[in-house]
Amino acid sequence: MGLFTVPEARAELARLRPILDELVVVRADLVELSAALTPGGEPTDLGGLPERKAAEARLNELMTEVQQTGAELKGVAPLLVDFPADLDGVPVLLCWLEGDEELKWYHRADLGFAGRRPLPPT
């Protein structure tokens, strides 16, 4: 896949938001179901082993949908999505973290999340 411009990445993030929102719900369901299945675990109205396996399968489907766009799913808890880009000739990743209202951050590809900076004004 190619590189995203900032406007393209913002548009793709907007398109991905329903998928990302569902991913958060399925992630929480999977954790609750897994906890219920541990010895002495608190029962849940969500179900049992079949529902946990279904949640795991759905989580994998959602993660694949995100990856197929060219975005990189870097984390699931919290969700962290990077969009490969180029800013002034420097390879960067436009960075969205669960809880961010919009795509406003980037980091150099070689620095990782610790090098996260606000995007320059457009």
Short mmCIF file of C-alpha atoms in Angstrom, two decimals:
data_model
loop_
_atom_site.label_atom_id
_atom_site.label_comp_id
_atom_site.label_asym_id
_atom_site.label_seq_id
_atom_site.Cartn_x
_atom_site.Cartn_y
_atom_site.Cartn_z
CA MET A 1 0.00 0.00 0.00
CA GLY A 2 1.08 3.55 -0.56
CA LEU A 3 1.52 6.55 1.63
CA PHE A 4 -1.34 8.64 2.97
CA THR A 5 -1.57 12.40 2.79
CA VAL A 6 -2.92 14.02 5.96
CA PRO A 7 -6.35 14.63 4.35
CA GLU A 8 -6.46 11.04 3.04
CA ALA A 9 -5.56 9.62 6.45
CA ARG A 10 -8.22 11.77 8.12
CA ALA A 11 -10.82 10.57 5.60
CA GLU A 12 -9.77 6.94 6.10
CA LEU A 13 -9.95 7.33 9.87
CA ALA A 14 -13.48 8.73 9.55
CA ARG A 15 -14.43 5.72 7.43
CA LEU A 16 -12.80 3.36 9.95
CA ARG A 17 -14.48 4.88 13.03
CA PRO A 18 -17.46 2.46 13.05
CA ILE A 19 -15.04 -0.48 12.75
CA LEU A 20 -12.83 0.92 15.53
CA ASP A 21 -15.88 1.55 17.74
CA GLU A 22 -17.01 -2.05 17.25
CA LEU A 23 -13.49 -3.26 17.95
CA VAL A 24 -13.60 -1.54 21.36
CA VAL A 25 -16.91 -3.26 22.22
CA VAL A 26 -15.75 -6.68 21.03
CA ARG A 27 -12.45 -6.26 22.90
CA ALA A 28 -14.35 -5.56 26.14
CA ASP A 29 -16.70 -8.50 25.55
CA LEU A 30 -13.75 -10.80 24.93
CA VAL A 31 -12.08 -9.74 28.18
CA GLU A 32 -15.31 -10.24 30.14
CA LEU A 33 -15.97 -13.64 28.58
CA SER A 34 -12.39 -14.75 29.19
CA ALA A 35 -12.57 -13.67 32.83
CA ALA A 36 -15.85 -15.56 33.29
CA LEU A 37 -14.25 -18.73 31.94
CA THR A 38 -11.35 -18.72 34.39
CA PRO A 39 -11.71 -20.93 37.47
CA GLY A 40 -13.77 -19.00 40.00
CA GLY A 41 -14.57 -16.35 37.37
CA GLU A 42 -17.66 -14.21 37.74
CA PRO A 43 -20.38 -15.47 35.36
CA THR A 44 -21.48 -13.11 32.58
CA ASP A 45 -24.71 -12.68 30.67
CA LEU A 46 -22.58 -12.53 27.50
CA GLY A 47 -22.33 -16.32 27.38
CA GLY A 48 -19.55 -18.85 27.61
CA LEU A 49 -16.88 -20.53 25.52
CA PRO A 50 -18.74 -20.42 22.17
CA GLU A 51 -19.36 -16.69 22.58
CA ARG A 52 -15.72 -16.12 23.55
CA LYS A 53 -14.55 -17.93 20.43
CA ALA A 54 -17.00 -15.90 18.34
CA ALA A 55 -15.76 -12.65 19.89
CA GLU A 56 -12.16 -13.66 19.21
CA ALA A 57 -13.00 -14.42 15.57
CA ARG A 58 -14.83 -11.10 15.19
CA LEU A 59 -11.94 -9.20 16.76
CA ASN A 60 -9.58 -10.79 14.21
CA GLU A 61 -11.95 -9.86 11.36
CA LEU A 62 -12.10 -6.24 12.51
CA MET A 63 -8.32 -6.01 12.88
CA THR A 64 -7.91 -7.41 9.36
CA GLU A 65 -10.36 -4.82 7.99
CA VAL A 66 -8.24 -2.03 9.48
CA GLN A 67 -4.98 -3.48 8.14
CA GLN A 68 -6.42 -3.93 4.63
CA THR A 69 -6.79 -0.17 4.26
CA GLY A 70 -3.03 0.35 4.45
CA ALA A 71 -3.27 1.65 8.01
CA GLU A 72 -1.19 -0.14 10.63
CA LEU A 73 -2.94 -1.39 13.76
CA LYS A 74 -0.18 -1.03 16.36
CA GLY A 75 -2.17 -1.72 19.51
CA VAL A 76 -5.53 -3.07 20.58
CA ALA A 77 -5.71 -1.93 24.22
CA PRO A 78 -5.66 0.97 23.77
CA LEU A 79 -6.29 1.12 20.04
CA LEU A 80 -3.38 2.66 18.19
CA VAL A 81 -3.58 3.18 14.43
CA ASP A 82 -0.77 4.57 12.29
CA PHE A 83 -1.02 5.79 8.70
CA PRO A 84 2.27 5.73 6.76
CA ALA A 85 3.00 9.16 5.31
CA ASP A 86 5.72 11.57 4.31
CA LEU A 87 6.09 15.03 5.87
CA ASP A 88 8.60 17.28 4.14
CA GLY A 89 10.54 14.29 2.81
CA VAL A 90 10.67 12.51 6.17
CA PRO A 91 8.98 9.09 6.56
CA VAL A 92 6.41 9.43 9.35
CA LEU A 93 3.40 7.66 10.77
CA LEU A 94 0.28 9.74 11.26
CA CYS A 95 -0.85 8.52 14.64
CA TRP A 96 -4.35 8.06 16.11
CA LEU A 97 -4.75 6.79 19.67
CA GLU A 98 -8.04 5.61 21.15
CA GLY A 99 -9.62 8.63 22.79
CA ASP A 100 -8.26 11.12 20.24
CA GLU A 101 -11.10 13.09 18.67
CA GLU A 102 -9.30 13.31 15.34
CA LEU A 103 -5.99 12.62 13.65
CA LYS A 104 -3.68 15.34 15.02
CA TRP A 105 -0.39 13.55 15.77
CA TYR A 106 2.57 12.02 13.97
CA HIS A 107 5.91 10.47 14.77
CA ARG A 108 8.93 9.67 12.69
CA ALA A 109 8.86 6.06 11.58
CA ASP A 110 12.20 5.40 13.29
CA LEU A 111 11.20 6.92 16.65
CA GLY A 112 7.94 5.19 17.46
CA PHE A 113 5.18 6.40 19.74
CA ALA A 114 7.60 8.04 22.19
CA GLY A 115 8.46 10.55 19.44
CA ARG A 116 4.80 11.56 18.95
CA ARG A 117 4.30 15.24 18.05
CA PRO A 118 1.32 17.38 17.03
CA LEU A 119 0.84 17.71 13.29
CA PRO A 120 1.86 21.13 11.97
CA PRO A 121 -1.07 23.44 11.16
CA THR A 122 -2.39 23.13 7.63
#
